[in-house]
mmCIF file of C-alpha atoms in Angstrom:
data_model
loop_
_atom_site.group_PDB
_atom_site.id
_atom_site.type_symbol
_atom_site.label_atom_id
_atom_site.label_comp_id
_atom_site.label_asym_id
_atom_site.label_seq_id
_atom_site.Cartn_x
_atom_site.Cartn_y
_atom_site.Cartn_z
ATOM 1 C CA UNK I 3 -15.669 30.512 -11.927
ATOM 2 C CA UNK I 4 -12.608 29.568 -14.227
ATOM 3 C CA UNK I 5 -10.459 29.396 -10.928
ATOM 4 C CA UNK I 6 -13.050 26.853 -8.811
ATOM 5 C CA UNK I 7 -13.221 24.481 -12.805
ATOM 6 C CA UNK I 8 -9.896 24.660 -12.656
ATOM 7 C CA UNK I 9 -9.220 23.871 -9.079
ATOM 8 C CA UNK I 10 -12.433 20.759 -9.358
ATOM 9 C CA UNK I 11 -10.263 19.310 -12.385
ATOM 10 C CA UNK I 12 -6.851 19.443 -10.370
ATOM 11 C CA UNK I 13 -8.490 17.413 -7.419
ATOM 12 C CA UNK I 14 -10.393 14.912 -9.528
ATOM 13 C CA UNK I 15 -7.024 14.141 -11.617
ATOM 14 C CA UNK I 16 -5.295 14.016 -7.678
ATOM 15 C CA UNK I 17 -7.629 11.636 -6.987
ATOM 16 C CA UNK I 18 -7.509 9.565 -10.097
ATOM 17 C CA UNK I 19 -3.593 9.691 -9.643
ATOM 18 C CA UNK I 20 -3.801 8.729 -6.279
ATOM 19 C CA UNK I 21 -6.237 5.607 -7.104
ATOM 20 C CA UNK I 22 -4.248 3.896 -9.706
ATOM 21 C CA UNK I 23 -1.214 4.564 -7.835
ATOM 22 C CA UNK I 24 -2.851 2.619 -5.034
ATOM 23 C CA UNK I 25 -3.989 -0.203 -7.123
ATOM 24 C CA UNK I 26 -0.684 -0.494 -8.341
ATOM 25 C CA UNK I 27 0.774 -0.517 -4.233
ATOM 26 C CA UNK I 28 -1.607 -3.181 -3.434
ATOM 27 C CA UNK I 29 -0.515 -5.405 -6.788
ATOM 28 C CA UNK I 30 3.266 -4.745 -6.195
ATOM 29 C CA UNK I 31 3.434 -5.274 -2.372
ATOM 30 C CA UNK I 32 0.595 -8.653 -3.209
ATOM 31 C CA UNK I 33 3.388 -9.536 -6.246
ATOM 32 C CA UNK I 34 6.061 -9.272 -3.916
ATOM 33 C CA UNK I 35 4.943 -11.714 -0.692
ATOM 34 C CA UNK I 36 3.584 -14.151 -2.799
ATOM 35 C CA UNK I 37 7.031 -14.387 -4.622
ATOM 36 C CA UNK I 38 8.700 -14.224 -0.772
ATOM 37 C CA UNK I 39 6.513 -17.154 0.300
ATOM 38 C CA UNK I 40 7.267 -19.289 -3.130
ATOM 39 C CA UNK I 41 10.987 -18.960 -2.686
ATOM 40 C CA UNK I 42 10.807 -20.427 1.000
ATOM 41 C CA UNK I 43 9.570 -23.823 -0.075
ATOM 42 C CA UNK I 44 12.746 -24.345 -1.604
ATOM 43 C CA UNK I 45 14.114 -24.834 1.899
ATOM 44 C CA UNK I 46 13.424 -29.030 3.371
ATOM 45 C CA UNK I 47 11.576 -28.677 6.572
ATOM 46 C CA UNK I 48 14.596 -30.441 8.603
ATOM 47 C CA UNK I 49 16.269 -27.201 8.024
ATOM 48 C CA UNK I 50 16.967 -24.935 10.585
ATOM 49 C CA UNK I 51 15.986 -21.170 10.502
ATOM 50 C CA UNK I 52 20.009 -19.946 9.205
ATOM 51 C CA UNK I 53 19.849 -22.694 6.860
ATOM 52 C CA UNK I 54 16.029 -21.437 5.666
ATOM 53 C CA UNK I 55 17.161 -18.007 5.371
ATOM 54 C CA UNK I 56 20.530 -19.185 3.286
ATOM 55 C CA UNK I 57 18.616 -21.164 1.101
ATOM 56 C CA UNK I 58 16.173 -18.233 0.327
ATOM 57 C CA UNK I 59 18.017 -15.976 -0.139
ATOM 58 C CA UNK I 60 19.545 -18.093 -3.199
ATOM 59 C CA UNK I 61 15.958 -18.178 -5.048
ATOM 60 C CA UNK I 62 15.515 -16.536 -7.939
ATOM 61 C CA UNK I 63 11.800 -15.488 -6.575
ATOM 62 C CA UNK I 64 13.453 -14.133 -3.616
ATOM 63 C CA UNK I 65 15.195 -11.913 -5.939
ATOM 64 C CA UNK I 66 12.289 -10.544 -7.566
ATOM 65 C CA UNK I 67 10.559 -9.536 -4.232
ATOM 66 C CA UNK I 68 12.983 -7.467 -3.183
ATOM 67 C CA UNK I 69 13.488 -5.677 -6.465
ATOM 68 C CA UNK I 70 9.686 -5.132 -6.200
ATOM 69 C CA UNK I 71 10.372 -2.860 -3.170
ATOM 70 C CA UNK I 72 12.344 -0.076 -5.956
ATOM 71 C CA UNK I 73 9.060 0.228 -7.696
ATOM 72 C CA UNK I 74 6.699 0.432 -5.082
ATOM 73 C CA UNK I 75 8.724 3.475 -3.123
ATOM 74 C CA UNK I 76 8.430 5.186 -6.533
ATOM 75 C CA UNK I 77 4.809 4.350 -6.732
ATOM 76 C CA UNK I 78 4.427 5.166 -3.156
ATOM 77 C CA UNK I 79 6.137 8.593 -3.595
ATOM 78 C CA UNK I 80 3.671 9.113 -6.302
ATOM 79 C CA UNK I 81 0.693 8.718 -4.272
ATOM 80 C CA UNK I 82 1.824 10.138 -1.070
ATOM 81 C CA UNK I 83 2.511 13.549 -3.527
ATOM 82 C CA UNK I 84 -1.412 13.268 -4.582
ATOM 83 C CA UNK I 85 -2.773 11.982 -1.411
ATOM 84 C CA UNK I 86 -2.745 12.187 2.232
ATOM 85 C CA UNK I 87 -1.348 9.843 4.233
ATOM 86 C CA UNK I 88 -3.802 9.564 6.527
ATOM 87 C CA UNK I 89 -5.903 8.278 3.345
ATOM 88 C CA UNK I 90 -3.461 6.132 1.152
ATOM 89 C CA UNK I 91 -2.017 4.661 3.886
ATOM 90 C CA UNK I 92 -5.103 2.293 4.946
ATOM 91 C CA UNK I 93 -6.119 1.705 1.824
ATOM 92 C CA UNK I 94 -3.068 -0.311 0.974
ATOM 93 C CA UNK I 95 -4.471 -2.516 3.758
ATOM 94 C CA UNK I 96 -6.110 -4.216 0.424
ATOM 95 C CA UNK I 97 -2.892 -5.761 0.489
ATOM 96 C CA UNK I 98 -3.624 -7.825 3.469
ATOM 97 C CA UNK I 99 -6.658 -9.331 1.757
ATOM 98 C CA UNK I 100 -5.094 -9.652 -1.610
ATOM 99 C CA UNK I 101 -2.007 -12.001 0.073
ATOM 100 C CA UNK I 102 -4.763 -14.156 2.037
ATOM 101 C CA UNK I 103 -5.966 -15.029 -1.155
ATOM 102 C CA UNK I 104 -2.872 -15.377 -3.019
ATOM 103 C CA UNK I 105 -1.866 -17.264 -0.316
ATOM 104 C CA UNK I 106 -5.161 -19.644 -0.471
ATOM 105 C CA UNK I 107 -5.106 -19.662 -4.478
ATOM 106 C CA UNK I 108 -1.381 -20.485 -4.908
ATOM 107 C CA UNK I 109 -0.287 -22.534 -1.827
ATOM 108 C CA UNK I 110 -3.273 -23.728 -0.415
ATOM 109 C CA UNK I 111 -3.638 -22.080 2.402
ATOM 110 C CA UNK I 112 -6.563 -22.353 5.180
ATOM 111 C CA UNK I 113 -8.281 -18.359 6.005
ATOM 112 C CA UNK I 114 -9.779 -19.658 9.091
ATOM 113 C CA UNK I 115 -13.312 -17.749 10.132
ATOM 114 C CA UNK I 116 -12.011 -15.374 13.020
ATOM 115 C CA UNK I 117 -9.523 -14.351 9.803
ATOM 116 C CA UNK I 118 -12.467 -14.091 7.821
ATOM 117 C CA UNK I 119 -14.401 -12.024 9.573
ATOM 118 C CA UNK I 120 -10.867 -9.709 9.969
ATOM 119 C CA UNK I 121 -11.230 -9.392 6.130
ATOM 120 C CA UNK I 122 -14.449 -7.938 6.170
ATOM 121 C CA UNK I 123 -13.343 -5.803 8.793
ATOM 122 C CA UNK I 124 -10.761 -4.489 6.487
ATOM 123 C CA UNK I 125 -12.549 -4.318 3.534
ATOM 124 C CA UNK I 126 -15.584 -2.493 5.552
ATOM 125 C CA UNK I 127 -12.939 -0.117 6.867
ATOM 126 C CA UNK I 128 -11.127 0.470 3.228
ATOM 127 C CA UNK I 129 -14.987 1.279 2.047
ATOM 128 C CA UNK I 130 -15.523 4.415 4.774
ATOM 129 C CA UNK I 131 -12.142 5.569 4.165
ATOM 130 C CA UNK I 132 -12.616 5.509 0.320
ATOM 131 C CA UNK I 133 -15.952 7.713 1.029
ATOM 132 C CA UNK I 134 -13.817 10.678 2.593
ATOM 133 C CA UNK I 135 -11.514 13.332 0.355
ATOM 134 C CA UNK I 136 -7.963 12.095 -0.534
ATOM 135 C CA UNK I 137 -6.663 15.545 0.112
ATOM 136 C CA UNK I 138 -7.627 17.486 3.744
ATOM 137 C CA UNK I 139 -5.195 20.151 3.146
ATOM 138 C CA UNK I 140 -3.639 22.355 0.791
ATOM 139 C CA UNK I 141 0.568 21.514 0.622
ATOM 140 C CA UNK I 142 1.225 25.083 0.640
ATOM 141 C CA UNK I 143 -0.650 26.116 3.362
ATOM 142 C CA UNK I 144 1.129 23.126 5.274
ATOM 143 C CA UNK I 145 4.775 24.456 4.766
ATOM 144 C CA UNK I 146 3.472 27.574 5.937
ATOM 145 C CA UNK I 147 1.429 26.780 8.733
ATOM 146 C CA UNK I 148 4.392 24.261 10.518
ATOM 147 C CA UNK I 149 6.672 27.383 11.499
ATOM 148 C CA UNK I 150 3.610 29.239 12.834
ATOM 149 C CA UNK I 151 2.079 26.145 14.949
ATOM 150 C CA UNK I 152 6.106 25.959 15.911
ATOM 151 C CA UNK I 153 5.839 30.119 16.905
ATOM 152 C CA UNK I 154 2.638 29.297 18.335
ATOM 153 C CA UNK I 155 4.279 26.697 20.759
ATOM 154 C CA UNK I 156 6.884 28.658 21.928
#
């Protein structure tokens, strides 16, 4: 009885884990291409696409999105130890809706209808995937099942 509390409590706080770390993917990777986008404007549309990528690279936002990345393999590393990957991975397809708005709210941008309706595809998808366990196997009983399936093969 103690054993199956304790083992309920472990998953729940693997899945709360695994959650925020999620939330916090999605707002890093959102952070970071919204700051990519604002440092291209600094470029004048007569430049060319060496000149572009020059000028870029010289912004200050620029900067900041790639020092985003150092956080978010940390964070990522964090979730992928609490969660499979099979059910982090499209979750963080929030991201995709959270830079079409950015990208609407900041810069103006135009989410045409066809995009749209992709949107509610992902969010649709996000919401089954959310509905399944975080976790379909037990880590140790990976490591030891790989060299067997790798016997088994042979």
């Amino acid at each position: 009885m103690l054993d199956r509390r304790l083992s309920r409590d472990l998953r729940l706080r693997q899945r709360r884990v695994a959650w925020i770390g999620l939330a916090v993917a999605i707002v890093l990777d959102t952070t970071a291409y919204l700051c990519w986008k604002a440092a291209t404007f600094h470029a004048p549309a007569s430049a060319n696409s060496w000149q572009t990528l020059v000028i870029t690279f010289r912004q200050p936002l620029f900067h900041i999105a790639v020092l985003l990345f150092i956080p978010m393999f940390f964070n990522w590393m964090m979730v992928l130890s609490n969660a499979d990957l099979s059910y982090a991975q499209p979750i963080t397809a929030l991201s995709y809706v959270t830079v079409s708005v950015g990208g609407v709210v900041l810069f103006g941008e135009y989410i045409p209808p066809h995009s749209m309706i992709g949107i509610m595809m992902i969010l649709l998808g996000v919401w089954f995937i959310s509905r399944t366990s975080h976790r379909t196997v037990i880590l140790g009983a990976v490591s030891q099942s790989a060299p067997q399936k790798a016997q088994d093969r042979s």
